[in-house]
CSV table of C-alpha atoms in Angstrom, one decimal:
chain,number,residue,atom,x,y,z
A,1,MET,CA,0.0,0.0,0.0
A,2,ALA,CA,2.7,2.5,1.0
A,3,SER,CA,4.9,2.0,-2.1
A,4,SER,CA,2.1,2.1,-4.7
A,5,SER,CA,0.6,5.2,-3.0
A,6,LEU,CA,4.0,6.7,-2.9
A,7,TYR,CA,4.4,6.5,-6.6
A,8,VAL,CA,1.0,8.2,-7.1
A,9,ARG,CA,2.1,11.0,-4.9
A,10,ILE,CA,5.4,11.4,-6.7
A,11,LEU,CA,3.6,11.6,-10.0
A,12,PHE,CA,1.2,14.1,-8.6
A,13,GLN,CA,3.9,16.4,-7.3
A,14,LEU,CA,6.0,16.2,-10.4
A,15,LEU,CA,3.0,17.4,-12.3
A,16,LEU,CA,2.7,20.3,-9.8
A,17,VAL,CA,6.3,21.3,-10.4
A,18,TYR,CA,5.8,21.3,-14.1
A,19,SER,CA,2.5,23.2,-13.9
A,20,SER,CA,3.9,25.8,-11.6
A,21,ARG,CA,6.7,26.6,-14.1
A,22,THR,CA,4.2,26.8,-16.9
A,23,ALA,CA,2.0,29.1,-14.7
A,24,ILE,CA,4.8,31.5,-14.1
A,25,ALA,CA,5.6,31.8,-17.8
A,26,ASN,CA,2.0,32.0,-19.0
A,27,ALA,CA,1.0,34.6,-16.4
A,28,GLN,CA,3.8,36.8,-17.8
A,29,ASN,CA,2.6,36.0,-21.4
A,30,ILE,CA,-1.0,37.1,-20.5
A,31,VAL,CA,0.3,40.5,-19.4
A,32,ASP,CA,2.6,40.7,-22.5
A,33,ASP,CA,-0.4,40.1,-24.7
A,34,LEU,CA,-1.9,43.3,-23.3
A,35,GLY,CA,1.2,45.4,-24.3
A,36,TRP,CA,-0.8,47.1,-27.0
A,37,LEU,CA,-2.7,48.9,-24.3
A,38,THR,CA,0.4,50.7,-23.2
A,39,THR,CA,0.8,52.4,-26.6
A,40,THR,CA,-1.9,55.0,-26.0
A,41,PRO,CA,-1.9,57.8,-28.7
A,42,VAL,CA,-0.7,61.1,-27.5
A,43,SER,CA,-4.1,62.7,-28.4
A,44,ALA,CA,-5.8,60.4,-26.0
A,45,THR,CA,-3.5,60.8,-22.9
A,46,SER,CA,-6.1,63.0,-21.2
A,47,ILE,CA,-8.8,60.4,-21.5
A,48,ASP,CA,-9.4,58.1,-18.5
A,49,ILE,CA,-8.8,54.7,-19.9
A,50,ASP,CA,-9.6,51.5,-18.0
A,51,TYR,CA,-6.7,49.1,-18.6
A,52,CYS,CA,-8.1,46.3,-16.3
A,53,ILE,CA,-10.0,44.5,-19.1
A,54,GLY,CA,-10.0,41.0,-20.6
A,55,PRO,CA,-8.0,38.7,-18.3
A,56,LEU,CA,-7.4,41.5,-15.8
A,57,VAL,CA,-9.7,42.9,-13.1
A,58,HIS,CA,-9.4,45.8,-10.6
A,59,SER,CA,-7.5,44.9,-7.4
A,60,PRO,CA,-6.0,46.7,-4.4
A,61,HIS,CA,-3.7,43.9,-3.7
A,62,SER,CA,0.0,43.9,-4.6
A,63,ASN,CA,1.0,41.5,-7.3
A,64,PRO,CA,3.5,41.2,-10.2
A,65,VAL,CA,1.0,42.4,-12.8
A,66,GLN,CA,1.0,45.9,-11.1
A,67,ARG,CA,4.8,46.1,-11.4
A,68,TYR,CA,4.8,45.3,-15.1
A,69,ASP,CA,3.6,48.8,-16.1
A,70,ARG,CA,2.2,51.8,-14.3
A,71,ARG,CA,-1.0,51.6,-16.3
A,72,PHE,CA,-1.7,48.2,-14.6
A,73,ALA,CA,-1.2,49.6,-11.1
A,74,ASN,CA,-4.7,48.7,-10.0
A,75,CYS,CA,-5.0,45.4,-12.0
A,76,ALA,CA,-4.7,41.7,-11.2
A,77,LEU,CA,-5.4,38.4,-13.0
A,78,SER,CA,-9.1,37.5,-13.1
A,79,CYS,CA,-10.5,34.2,-12.0
A,80,SER,CA,-11.5,33.5,-15.6
A,81,SER,CA,-7.8,33.6,-16.6
A,82,GLY,CA,-6.9,30.6,-14.4
A,83,ALA,CA,-7.0,28.1,-17.3
A,84,GLN,CA,-4.9,30.5,-19.4
A,85,VAL,CA,-2.3,30.8,-16.8
A,86,TYR,CA,-1.7,27.0,-16.9
A,87,GLY,CA,-2.0,26.9,-20.7
A,88,LEU,CA,-5.2,24.8,-20.7
A,89,THR,CA,-7.9,24.8,-23.2
A,90,SER,CA,-11.6,24.4,-22.4
A,91,ASN,CA,-11.4,20.7,-23.3
A,92,ASP,CA,-8.4,20.2,-21.0
A,93,GLN,CA,-10.3,21.8,-18.1
A,94,LYS,CA,-13.3,19.6,-18.8
A,95,TRP,CA,-11.1,16.5,-18.8
A,96,ILE,CA,-9.7,17.6,-15.4
A,97,ASP,CA,-13.2,18.2,-14.0
A,98,THR,CA,-14.2,14.8,-15.2
A,99,THR,CA,-11.2,12.9,-14.1
A,100,VAL,CA,-10.9,14.3,-10.6
A,101,PRO,CA,-14.4,13.1,-9.4
A,102,ILE,CA,-13.7,9.6,-10.8
A,103,CYS,CA,-10.3,9.4,-9.1
A,104,CYS,CA,-11.8,10.7,-5.8
A,105,THR,CA,-14.6,8.1,-6.0
A,106,LEU,CA,-12.3,5.2,-6.7
A,107,SER,CA,-9.9,6.3,-3.9
A,108,SER,CA,-12.8,6.6,-1.5
A,109,ILE,CA,-13.9,3.1,-2.2
A,110,ALA,CA,-10.3,1.8,-1.7
A,111,LEU,CA,-9.9,3.8,1.5
A,112,LEU,CA,-13.2,2.4,2.8
A,113,GLY,CA,-12.0,-1.2,2.3
A,114,LEU,CA,-8.7,-0.3,4.0
A,115,CYS,CA,-10.4,1.4,6.9
A,116,LEU,CA,-12.6,-1.7,7.5
A,117,ASN,CA,-9.5,-3.9,7.4
A,118,LEU,CA,-7.8,-1.7,10.0
A,119,TYR,CA,-10.9,-1.6,12.1
A,120,PHE,CA,-11.3,-5.4,12.3
A,121,ASP,CA,-7.6,-5.8,12.9
A,122,HIS,CA,-7.8,-3.4,15.9
A,123,ARG,CA,-11.0,-5.0,17.2
A,124,ASN,CA,-9.4,-8.5,17.3
A,125,SER,CA,-6.4,-7.2,19.2
A,126,LYS,CA,-6.2,-7.5,22.9
A,127,LYS,CA,-4.1,-4.4,23.4
A,128,SER,CA,-5.3,-0.8,23.3
A,129,PHE,CA,-4.2,1.5,20.5
A,130,SER,CA,-1.8,3.4,22.6
A,131,GLN,CA,-0.1,0.2,23.8
A,132,LYS,CA,0.7,-1.0,20.4
A,133,PRO,CA,4.1,-0.5,18.7
A,134,LEU,CA,4.8,2.3,16.3
A,135,LEU,CA,4.7,-0.1,13.3
A,136,PHE,CA,1.0,-0.6,14.1
A,137,HIS,CA,0.3,3.1,14.2
A,138,ILE,CA,1.9,4.1,10.9
A,139,PRO,CA,-0.7,2.5,8.6
A,140,TYR,CA,-3.4,4.3,10.4
A,141,MET,CA,-1.7,7.7,9.9
A,142,ILE,CA,-1.0,7.0,6.2
A,143,THR,CA,-4.6,6.1,5.7
A,144,PHE,CA,-5.7,9.2,7.6
A,145,SER,CA,-3.5,11.5,5.5
A,146,THR,CA,-4.7,9.8,2.3
A,147,PHE,CA,-8.3,10.2,3.3
A,148,ASN,CA,-7.7,13.9,4.0
A,149,LEU,CA,-6.1,14.4,0.5
A,150,VAL,CA,-9.2,12.8,-1.1
A,151,LEU,CA,-11.5,14.9,1.0
A,152,MET,CA,-9.7,18.1,0.2
A,153,MET,CA,-9.6,17.3,-3.5
A,154,THR,CA,-13.4,16.8,-3.4
A,155,ILE,CA,-13.9,20.1,-1.6
A,156,GLY,CA,-11.7,21.9,-4.1
A,157,LEU,CA,-13.7,20.5,-6.9
A,158,VAL,CA,-17.0,21.7,-5.4
A,159,LEU,CA,-15.8,25.1,-4.1
A,160,LYS,CA,-13.1,25.8,-6.6
A,161,THR,CA,-14.2,29.4,-7.2
A,162,ARG,CA,-14.4,30.3,-3.5
A,163,ILE,CA,-11.0,28.7,-2.8
A,164,CYS,CA,-9.0,30.0,-5.8
A,165,CYS,CA,-10.6,33.4,-6.2
A,166,VAL,CA,-11.3,36.5,-4.1
A,167,PRO,CA,-15.1,36.9,-4.2
A,168,GLU,CA,-14.9,40.7,-3.5
A,169,THR,CA,-12.7,41.4,-6.5
A,170,ASN,CA,-13.1,38.3,-8.7
A,171,GLU,CA,-9.3,38.0,-8.5
A,172,LEU,CA,-7.3,34.8,-9.1
A,173,SER,CA,-5.2,33.9,-6.1
A,174,LEU,CA,-2.2,32.9,-8.1
A,175,TRP,CA,-0.3,35.4,-6.0
A,176,ASN,CA,-2.1,35.1,-2.7
A,177,PRO,CA,-3.6,38.7,-2.5
A,178,GLY,CA,-2.6,41.0,0.2
A,179,LYS,CA,0.3,38.8,1.3
A,180,GLY,CA,-1.8,35.9,2.6
A,181,ARG,CA,-5.0,37.8,3.3
A,182,SER,CA,-7.0,35.5,1.0
A,183,ALA,CA,-8.1,33.4,4.0
A,184,GLN,CA,-9.9,30.7,2.1
A,185,CYS,CA,-6.8,30.0,0.0
A,186,THR,CA,-4.4,30.0,2.9
A,187,ILE,CA,-6.6,27.8,5.2
A,188,PHE,CA,-7.2,25.3,2.5
A,189,GLY,CA,-3.5,25.3,1.5
A,190,VAL,CA,-2.4,24.6,5.1
A,191,LEU,CA,-4.8,21.7,5.4
A,192,PHE,CA,-3.9,20.3,2.0
A,193,TYR,CA,-0.2,20.8,2.4
A,194,SER,CA,-0.3,19.2,5.8
A,195,SER,CA,-1.9,16.1,4.5
A,196,ILE,CA,0.8,15.8,1.8
A,197,LEU,CA,3.6,16.2,4.3
A,198,LEU,CA,2.0,13.7,6.8
A,199,TYR,CA,1.8,11.2,4.0
A,200,GLN,CA,5.4,11.7,2.9
A,201,PHE,CA,6.9,11.7,6.3
A,202,TYR,CA,5.0,8.6,7.6
A,203,VAL,CA,5.9,6.6,4.5
A,204,LEU,CA,9.5,7.6,5.2
A,205,LEU,CA,9.1,6.6,8.9
A,206,LEU,CA,7.6,3.3,7.9
A,207,SER,CA,10.6,2.5,5.7
A,208,PHE,CA,12.9,3.5,8.5
A,209,VAL,CA,11.1,1.3,11.1
A,210,LEU,CA,11.2,-1.7,8.8
A,211,TRP,CA,14.9,-1.1,8.3
A,212,ARG,CA,15.5,-1.0,12.0
A,213,GLN,CA,13.5,-4.1,12.6
A,214,PHE,CA,15.9,-6.0,10.3
A,215,LYS,CA,19.0,-4.3,11.6
A,216,ASN,CA,18.4,-4.7,15.3
A,217,PRO,CA,15.2,-6.7,16.0
A,218,MET,CA,15.8,-6.6,19.8
A,219,ASN,CA,15.9,-2.9,20.1
A,220,PRO,CA,14.8,-1.3,16.8
A,221,LEU,CA,13.8,2.2,18.0
A,222,TRP,CA,16.2,2.5,21.0
A,223,ARG,CA,13.2,2.2,23.4
A,224,ILE,CA,11.9,5.7,22.3
A,225,LYS,CA,8.2,5.8,22.9
A,226,SER,CA,5.9,6.0,19.9
A,227,ARG,CA,4.5,9.4,20.9
A,228,TYR,CA,7.9,11.0,20.4
A,229,TRP,CA,8.1,9.7,16.8
A,230,HIS,CA,4.7,11.1,16.1
A,231,ALA,CA,5.7,14.4,17.7
A,232,LEU,CA,8.8,14.6,15.4
A,233,VAL,CA,6.6,14.1,12.3
A,234,PHE,CA,4.0,16.7,13.4
A,235,SER,CA,6.8,19.1,14.3
A,236,LEU,CA,8.3,19.0,10.8
A,237,VAL,CA,4.8,19.6,9.4
A,238,ILE,CA,4.2,22.6,11.6
A,239,VAL,CA,7.7,24.1,10.8
A,240,LEU,CA,7.2,23.8,7.1
A,241,ASN,CA,3.6,25.3,7.3
A,242,THR,CA,4.8,28.1,9.4
A,243,ALA,CA,7.6,28.9,7.0
A,244,ALA,CA,5.2,28.8,4.0
A,245,MET,CA,2.8,31.2,5.7
A,246,ALA,CA,5.6,33.5,6.8
A,247,THR,CA,6.8,33.8,3.2
A,248,ASP,CA,3.3,34.2,1.8
A,249,SER,CA,3.8,31.2,-0.4
A,250,PHE,CA,0.3,29.7,-0.5
A,251,ASP,CA,-1.1,30.3,-4.0
A,252,ALA,CA,-3.9,28.8,-6.1
A,253,ILE,CA,-3.8,26.1,-8.7
A,254,GLU,CA,-7.1,27.0,-10.3
A,255,PRO,CA,-7.5,24.0,-12.7
A,256,MET,CA,-7.3,21.6,-9.7
A,257,GLY,CA,-9.2,23.9,-7.3
A,258,VAL,CA,-6.5,23.7,-4.6
A,259,CYS,CA,-3.9,26.0,-3.0
A,260,LEU,CA,-0.4,25.0,-2.2
A,261,PRO,CA,2.9,26.8,-1.5
A,262,GLY,CA,5.0,27.6,-4.5
A,263,PRO,CA,2.9,27.8,-7.7
A,264,SER,CA,4.0,31.4,-8.4
A,265,GLY,CA,7.7,31.1,-7.5
A,266,ARG,CA,10.3,28.5,-8.3
A,267,PRO,CA,12.3,28.9,-5.0
A,268,GLU,CA,9.1,28.4,-3.0
A,269,MET,CA,8.1,25.4,-5.1
A,270,PHE,CA,11.5,23.8,-4.6
A,271,GLY,CA,11.8,24.5,-0.9
A,272,PHE,CA,8.3,23.5,0.1
A,273,MET,CA,7.3,20.9,-2.4
A,274,VAL,CA,10.3,19.4,-4.3
A,275,ALA,CA,12.7,19.2,-1.4
A,276,PRO,CA,10.4,17.4,1.0
A,277,LEU,CA,9.4,15.0,-1.8
A,278,LEU,CA,13.1,14.3,-2.6
A,279,PHE,CA,13.9,13.8,1.1
A,280,SER,CA,11.0,11.4,1.8
A,281,THR,CA,11.2,9.5,-1.5
A,282,GLY,CA,15.0,9.2,-1.5
A,283,GLY,CA,15.1,8.2,2.2
A,284,SER,CA,12.3,5.6,1.7
A,285,MET,CA,14.1,4.0,-1.3
A,286,ILE,CA,17.4,3.8,0.6
A,287,PHE,CA,15.8,2.2,3.7
A,288,LEU,CA,13.7,-0.2,1.6
A,289,CYS,CA,16.7,-1.4,-0.4
A,290,TRP,CA,18.7,-1.7,2.8
A,291,SER,CA,15.9,-3.7,4.4
A,292,ALA,CA,15.8,-6.0,1.3
A,293,TYR,CA,19.5,-6.6,1.7
A,294,PHE,CA,19.1,-7.6,5.4
A,295,MET,CA,16.1,-9.8,4.5
A,296,LYS,CA,18.1,-11.7,1.9
A,297,ARG,CA,21.0,-12.1,4.2
A,298,ASN,CA,18.8,-13.5,7.0
A,299,ILE,CA,17.2,-15.9,4.5
A,300,ASP,CA,20.6,-17.1,3.4
A,301,ARG,CA,21.7,-17.7,7.0
A,302,GLN,CA,18.5,-19.6,7.8
A,303,LYS,CA,19.0,-21.7,4.6
A,304,LYS,CA,22.6,-22.6,5.7
A,305,ILE,CA,21.4,-23.6,9.1
A,306,VAL,CA,18.7,-25.9,7.6
A,307,ASP,CA,21.2,-27.4,5.2
A,308,ARG,CA,23.6,-28.3,8.0
A,309,ARG,CA,20.9,-30.3,9.7
């Protein structure tokens, strides 16, 4: 379960990295396409011309569009430009809107079966949940984070406009307006980002625990209680979320109806999305390969013992 789900998350986040780079370039192109507006004839300089038209709307929030030209000082990207920013056609957007509900439905069915399996496993156990080892807790946390991801994707599909746009100004939250004052985008982004991080770090922790079980079965986790390992994971999630909010990095990915740190800036995308992905994925692969080596070695030892008899 962990490995297959891990590959799905890797593919999803690589798509986010690619789409964020496309968004940055296309957002600039949208403004470039309006360059003809800046060539106002001299005879018309005294006329009050509204330059916030087409893909632009009036906005009091600071964003890169306003720094492009003084005539766009009160403009921002409109919600209707969300698909243009990511280079999507109307057919592409329809395909996304059709695929996401199907994937969420199938994931919900799979998660329901997994939850039932975990429930009966817990019910047949004589120990309480808190008394069980960390290796028993981790599948529950991975299931919990995956369920949250599916739930947030469903909410994003239903409330896309309210999450990715500012209702008062009809402004796209590609650059989270007012330095994080788009509350709906920031709150959704924190919850969605936390679910992604919890999934990644618990998969990494699972790989680490398996490796330690093979390396030192008698004392795999140095007698450190489970709650401290959970505290370590949640501390990392809190630190990364705090840093993302402090740097105003939560922005909208309108085609998917979600908010995450980094879509409008490559450094933020690398620091908050790519780096944790590389850390968790690379670490998991190393520990799993190392565990496979220990398993093979133990099997060879057992085989030699049997052959001697």
